[in-house]
């Protein structure tokens, strides 16, 4: 095959490559002698519940663009990962697939070690619907003891609107709350998490008139509210942080939020407080 044809049919080449990676016997097909490794075209078509002729045309670059439904079935038939599925859509349709939000209530030990290494900068990992699923000791000292809360209560919106202590540490609570609502709306929509958002929004509308008002305004916000975040810590006094949020590589459902102390004095205040706080494994 010429380089030109290879460039023209990257979609077919990718399909062919993925099916050669699968073990026919493990998928219930006869372990007979085969000229090439992996599944045959008709076996992929059978697993995807599509016509063998249609699948053959797809590999050959014929017959036009497949539908998203067909690509989803082929992705399942080929046992593609989320990253591989996205690549399949980009090659086949020129766009990523619609997002499929999957709630996850934990992180890997490696990711937790990354958070722990950031002390004395408070850092946490949250889901697309802003449930906090991991944090470091500095976050416990500065932002709140997430470990003392039931898992379903470890949500940034719940804390901002329902916990009086969260309101007390903010210099301008209303502005912070408006930003949180607007940014949350964007993150949840981007992740395709409407079904998961519904019960949380209903509960907060019932328990917080202020949330109900802000949610009804339908504002959306991106980026960061301010370059430096100021809080009033009940024990350490005024503190300033540079706020940053990062996507977690390979986990589209998670983001890491880091509050970097803005001055050496702020760093020392937090460091002294962390020193008197036991690690979770010591509790």
Coordinates of C-alpha atoms in Angstrom, one line a residue:
X1 CA 0.0 0.0 0.0
X2 CA 1.3 3.4 -0.9
X3 CA 1.9 6.2 1.7
X4 CA -0.9 8.2 0.0
X5 CA -3.4 5.4 0.3
X6 CA -2.4 4.8 3.9
X7 CA -3.0 8.4 4.7
X8 CA -6.4 8.3 3.0
X9 CA -7.6 5.2 4.9
X10 CA -6.3 5.7 8.4
X11 CA -9.7 4.6 9.7
X12 CA -9.5 1.2 8.0
X13 CA -5.9 0.7 9.0
X14 CA -6.8 1.3 12.6
X15 CA -9.8 -1.1 12.5
X16 CA -7.6 -3.8 11.0
X17 CA -4.8 -3.3 13.5
X18 CA -7.2 -3.4 16.5
X19 CA -8.9 -6.7 15.4
X20 CA -5.5 -8.4 15.0
X21 CA -4.8 -7.7 18.6
X22 CA -7.7 -9.8 19.9
X23 CA -7.5 -13.5 20.9
X24 CA -10.3 -15.4 19.0
X25 CA -10.3 -18.3 21.5
X26 CA -10.7 -15.9 24.4
X27 CA -13.8 -14.5 22.7
X28 CA -15.4 -17.9 22.0
X29 CA -14.3 -18.4 18.3
X30 CA -12.8 -21.7 17.1
X31 CA -9.1 -21.9 17.8
X32 CA -8.5 -23.1 14.2
X33 CA -5.4 -22.3 12.2
X34 CA -5.6 -18.8 10.8
X35 CA -3.5 -17.1 8.2
X36 CA -3.4 -13.8 10.1
X37 CA -3.6 -13.1 13.9
X38 CA -6.7 -11.8 15.6
X39 CA -10.3 -11.8 14.6
X40 CA -11.6 -12.2 11.1
X41 CA -13.7 -9.3 9.6
X42 CA -16.9 -11.4 9.8
X43 CA -16.2 -12.1 13.5
X44 CA -15.9 -8.4 14.3
X45 CA -19.1 -7.8 12.4
X46 CA -20.9 -10.6 14.3
X47 CA -19.7 -9.1 17.7
X48 CA -20.8 -5.6 16.5
X49 CA -24.1 -6.9 15.1
X50 CA -23.6 -5.3 11.7
X51 CA -23.3 -6.7 8.2
X52 CA -20.0 -8.4 7.3
X53 CA -20.1 -6.7 4.0
X54 CA -20.6 -3.3 5.6
X55 CA -17.7 -3.9 8.0
X56 CA -15.5 -5.0 5.1
X57 CA -16.3 -1.8 3.3
X58 CA -15.4 0.3 6.4
X59 CA -12.0 -1.3 6.5
X60 CA -11.6 -0.7 2.8
X61 CA -12.6 2.9 3.0
X62 CA -15.8 2.5 1.1
X63 CA -19.4 3.2 1.7
X64 CA -19.2 6.6 3.4
X65 CA -19.0 7.6 7.0
X66 CA -20.4 5.2 9.6
X67 CA -22.9 6.4 12.2
X68 CA -22.0 7.1 15.8
X69 CA -24.1 4.0 16.8
X70 CA -22.1 1.8 14.5
X71 CA -18.8 3.1 15.8
X72 CA -20.0 2.5 19.4
X73 CA -20.8 -1.1 18.5
X74 CA -17.5 -1.6 16.7
X75 CA -15.7 -0.1 19.7
X76 CA -17.3 -2.6 22.0
X77 CA -16.7 -5.5 19.6
X78 CA -13.0 -4.6 19.5
X79 CA -12.9 -4.0 23.3
X80 CA -11.4 -0.6 22.9
X81 CA -10.4 1.6 25.8
X82 CA -12.0 5.1 26.2
X83 CA -8.9 6.6 24.6
X84 CA -9.0 4.1 21.7
X85 CA -12.7 4.7 21.3
X86 CA -12.2 8.4 21.0
X87 CA -9.5 7.9 18.4
X88 CA -11.8 5.6 16.4
X89 CA -14.5 8.4 16.4
X90 CA -11.9 11.0 15.3
X91 CA -10.8 8.9 12.4
X92 CA -14.3 7.8 11.4
X93 CA -16.3 10.9 11.9
X94 CA -13.8 13.7 12.5
X95 CA -15.0 14.4 16.0
X96 CA -14.8 12.8 19.4
X97 CA -17.8 10.8 20.7
X98 CA -20.4 12.2 22.9
X99 CA -19.2 12.2 26.5
X100 CA -20.3 9.4 28.8
X101 CA -19.9 10.4 32.4
X102 CA -18.8 7.7 34.8
X103 CA -18.7 8.5 38.5
X104 CA -15.6 7.3 40.2
X105 CA -15.2 7.4 44.0
X106 CA -11.4 7.0 44.3
X107 CA -8.0 7.6 42.8
X108 CA -4.9 5.4 42.4
X109 CA -2.2 5.2 45.1
X110 CA 0.1 6.9 42.6
X111 CA -2.2 9.9 42.2
X112 CA -2.6 10.2 46.0
X113 CA 1.2 10.3 46.3
X114 CA 1.2 13.2 43.9
X115 CA -1.2 15.1 46.1
X116 CA 0.8 14.3 49.2
X117 CA 4.0 15.5 47.6
X118 CA 2.4 18.9 47.1
X119 CA 2.3 19.7 50.8
X120 CA 2.3 22.5 52.1
X121 CA 0.1 23.5 49.1
X122 CA -3.5 22.4 49.7
X123 CA -4.5 20.1 46.8
X124 CA -7.5 18.0 46.0
X125 CA -9.0 15.9 43.2
X126 CA -12.6 16.4 42.3
X127 CA -15.0 14.8 39.8
X128 CA -16.9 16.6 37.0
X129 CA -19.8 17.1 39.4
X130 CA -17.3 18.5 42.0
X131 CA -17.3 15.6 44.5
X132 CA -14.0 15.6 46.3
X133 CA -12.4 12.1 46.0
X134 CA -8.9 12.7 47.3
X135 CA -6.9 15.4 49.1
X136 CA -3.7 16.0 51.0
X137 CA -3.0 17.1 54.7
X138 CA -2.7 20.7 53.7
X139 CA -6.2 20.6 52.2
X140 CA -7.5 19.1 55.5
X141 CA -5.9 22.0 57.4
X142 CA -6.9 24.8 55.1
X143 CA -10.1 23.7 53.3
X144 CA -11.7 21.3 55.7
X145 CA -11.6 17.7 57.0
X146 CA -13.1 15.9 54.1
X147 CA -12.3 12.6 55.8
X148 CA -14.8 13.4 58.6
X149 CA -17.6 13.7 56.1
X150 CA -19.7 10.9 54.6
X151 CA -18.6 10.4 50.9
X152 CA -21.8 11.8 49.5
X153 CA -21.3 15.0 51.5
X154 CA -17.8 15.7 50.1
X155 CA -19.1 18.0 47.4
X156 CA -17.8 21.5 46.8
X157 CA -21.3 23.0 46.2
X158 CA -22.7 21.3 49.3
X159 CA -19.9 22.7 51.4
X160 CA -20.0 26.2 49.9
X161 CA -23.8 26.6 50.3
X162 CA -24.6 24.5 53.4
X163 CA -21.6 24.7 55.7
X164 CA -21.4 28.0 57.7
X165 CA -17.7 27.5 58.2
X166 CA -17.1 27.7 54.4
X167 CA -19.0 30.9 54.2
X168 CA -17.1 32.4 57.2
X169 CA -13.6 32.0 55.6
X170 CA -14.5 33.9 52.4
X171 CA -14.0 37.6 52.1
X172 CA -16.6 37.8 49.4
X173 CA -18.7 34.7 49.7
X174 CA -21.4 35.7 47.2
X175 CA -18.9 36.3 44.4
X176 CA -17.1 33.0 45.2
X177 CA -20.4 31.2 45.3
X178 CA -21.5 32.6 41.9
X179 CA -18.3 31.6 40.3
X180 CA -18.6 28.1 41.8
X181 CA -22.1 27.7 40.4
X182 CA -21.2 29.0 36.9
X183 CA -18.0 26.9 36.6
X184 CA -19.8 23.8 38.0
X185 CA -22.5 24.1 35.4
X186 CA -19.9 24.2 32.6
X187 CA -18.0 21.2 34.0
X188 CA -21.1 19.0 34.5
X189 CA -22.4 19.8 31.0
X190 CA -19.1 19.1 29.4
X191 CA -18.9 15.7 31.1
X192 CA -22.4 14.8 30.1
X193 CA -23.5 14.4 33.7
X194 CA -27.0 15.8 33.6
X195 CA -28.5 12.7 35.2
X196 CA -26.1 12.9 38.1
X197 CA -26.5 16.6 38.6
X198 CA -30.3 16.6 38.9
X199 CA -30.6 15.1 42.4
X200 CA -27.8 17.4 43.7
X201 CA -29.3 20.5 42.2
X202 CA -32.8 19.6 43.5
X203 CA -31.5 19.1 47.0
X204 CA -29.5 22.4 47.1
X205 CA -32.4 24.3 45.7
X206 CA -34.5 23.0 48.5
X207 CA -32.0 23.7 51.2
X208 CA -30.4 26.9 50.0
X209 CA -32.5 29.8 48.7
X210 CA -29.2 31.5 47.5
X211 CA -28.3 28.5 45.4
X212 CA -31.8 28.3 44.0
X213 CA -31.5 31.9 42.9
X214 CA -28.0 31.6 41.4
X215 CA -28.9 28.3 39.6
X216 CA -32.0 29.9 38.0
X217 CA -29.8 32.7 36.6
X218 CA -28.2 30.2 34.2
X219 CA -24.8 31.9 34.3
X220 CA -21.8 29.9 33.0
X221 CA -18.2 30.8 33.8
X222 CA -14.9 29.5 32.7
X223 CA -11.3 30.1 33.8
X224 CA -10.4 31.2 37.3
X225 CA -12.3 33.8 39.4
X226 CA -9.2 35.6 40.5
X227 CA -5.4 35.2 40.2
X228 CA -5.0 35.1 44.0
X229 CA -7.6 33.7 46.4
X230 CA -7.8 35.2 49.9
X231 CA -9.3 33.4 52.9
X232 CA -9.7 34.0 56.6
X233 CA -8.4 30.9 58.4
X234 CA -9.9 30.5 61.9
X235 CA -6.5 29.7 63.4
X236 CA -3.9 31.1 61.0
X237 CA -5.6 34.4 60.1
X238 CA -5.5 35.9 56.6
X239 CA -3.9 33.8 53.9
X240 CA -3.5 34.1 50.1
X241 CA -3.2 31.4 47.5
X242 CA -2.6 31.1 43.8
X243 CA -5.3 28.9 42.5
X244 CA -4.7 26.4 39.6
X245 CA -6.8 23.6 38.2
X246 CA -5.5 20.8 36.0
X247 CA -7.0 17.9 34.1
X248 CA -5.8 14.5 35.2
X249 CA -4.1 12.7 32.3
X250 CA -6.1 9.7 31.2
X251 CA -9.1 10.6 33.5
X252 CA -11.5 12.9 31.8
X253 CA -13.7 12.7 34.8
X254 CA -11.2 14.2 37.3
X255 CA -9.4 17.4 37.8
X256 CA -6.7 18.4 40.3
X257 CA -7.1 21.7 42.2
X258 CA -4.0 23.2 43.8
X259 CA -3.9 26.2 46.2
X260 CA -0.3 27.4 46.1
X261 CA 0.6 29.7 49.1
X262 CA 1.2 33.2 47.6
X263 CA 4.0 34.2 49.9
X264 CA 6.8 32.6 52.0
X265 CA 5.0 33.7 55.1
X266 CA 1.8 31.9 54.0
X267 CA 3.8 28.8 53.3
X268 CA 5.4 28.8 56.8
X269 CA 2.0 29.3 58.5
X270 CA 0.6 26.3 56.7
X271 CA 3.7 24.2 57.2
X272 CA 3.6 24.8 61.0
X273 CA -0.1 23.8 61.1
X274 CA 0.5 20.7 59.0
X275 CA 3.3 19.6 61.4
X276 CA 0.7 19.2 64.2
X277 CA -1.8 17.3 62.0
X278 CA -1.4 13.5 61.8
X279 CA -1.3 11.7 58.5
X280 CA -4.4 9.7 57.7
X281 CA -2.6 6.4 58.0
X282 CA -1.7 7.5 61.6
X283 CA -5.2 8.1 62.7

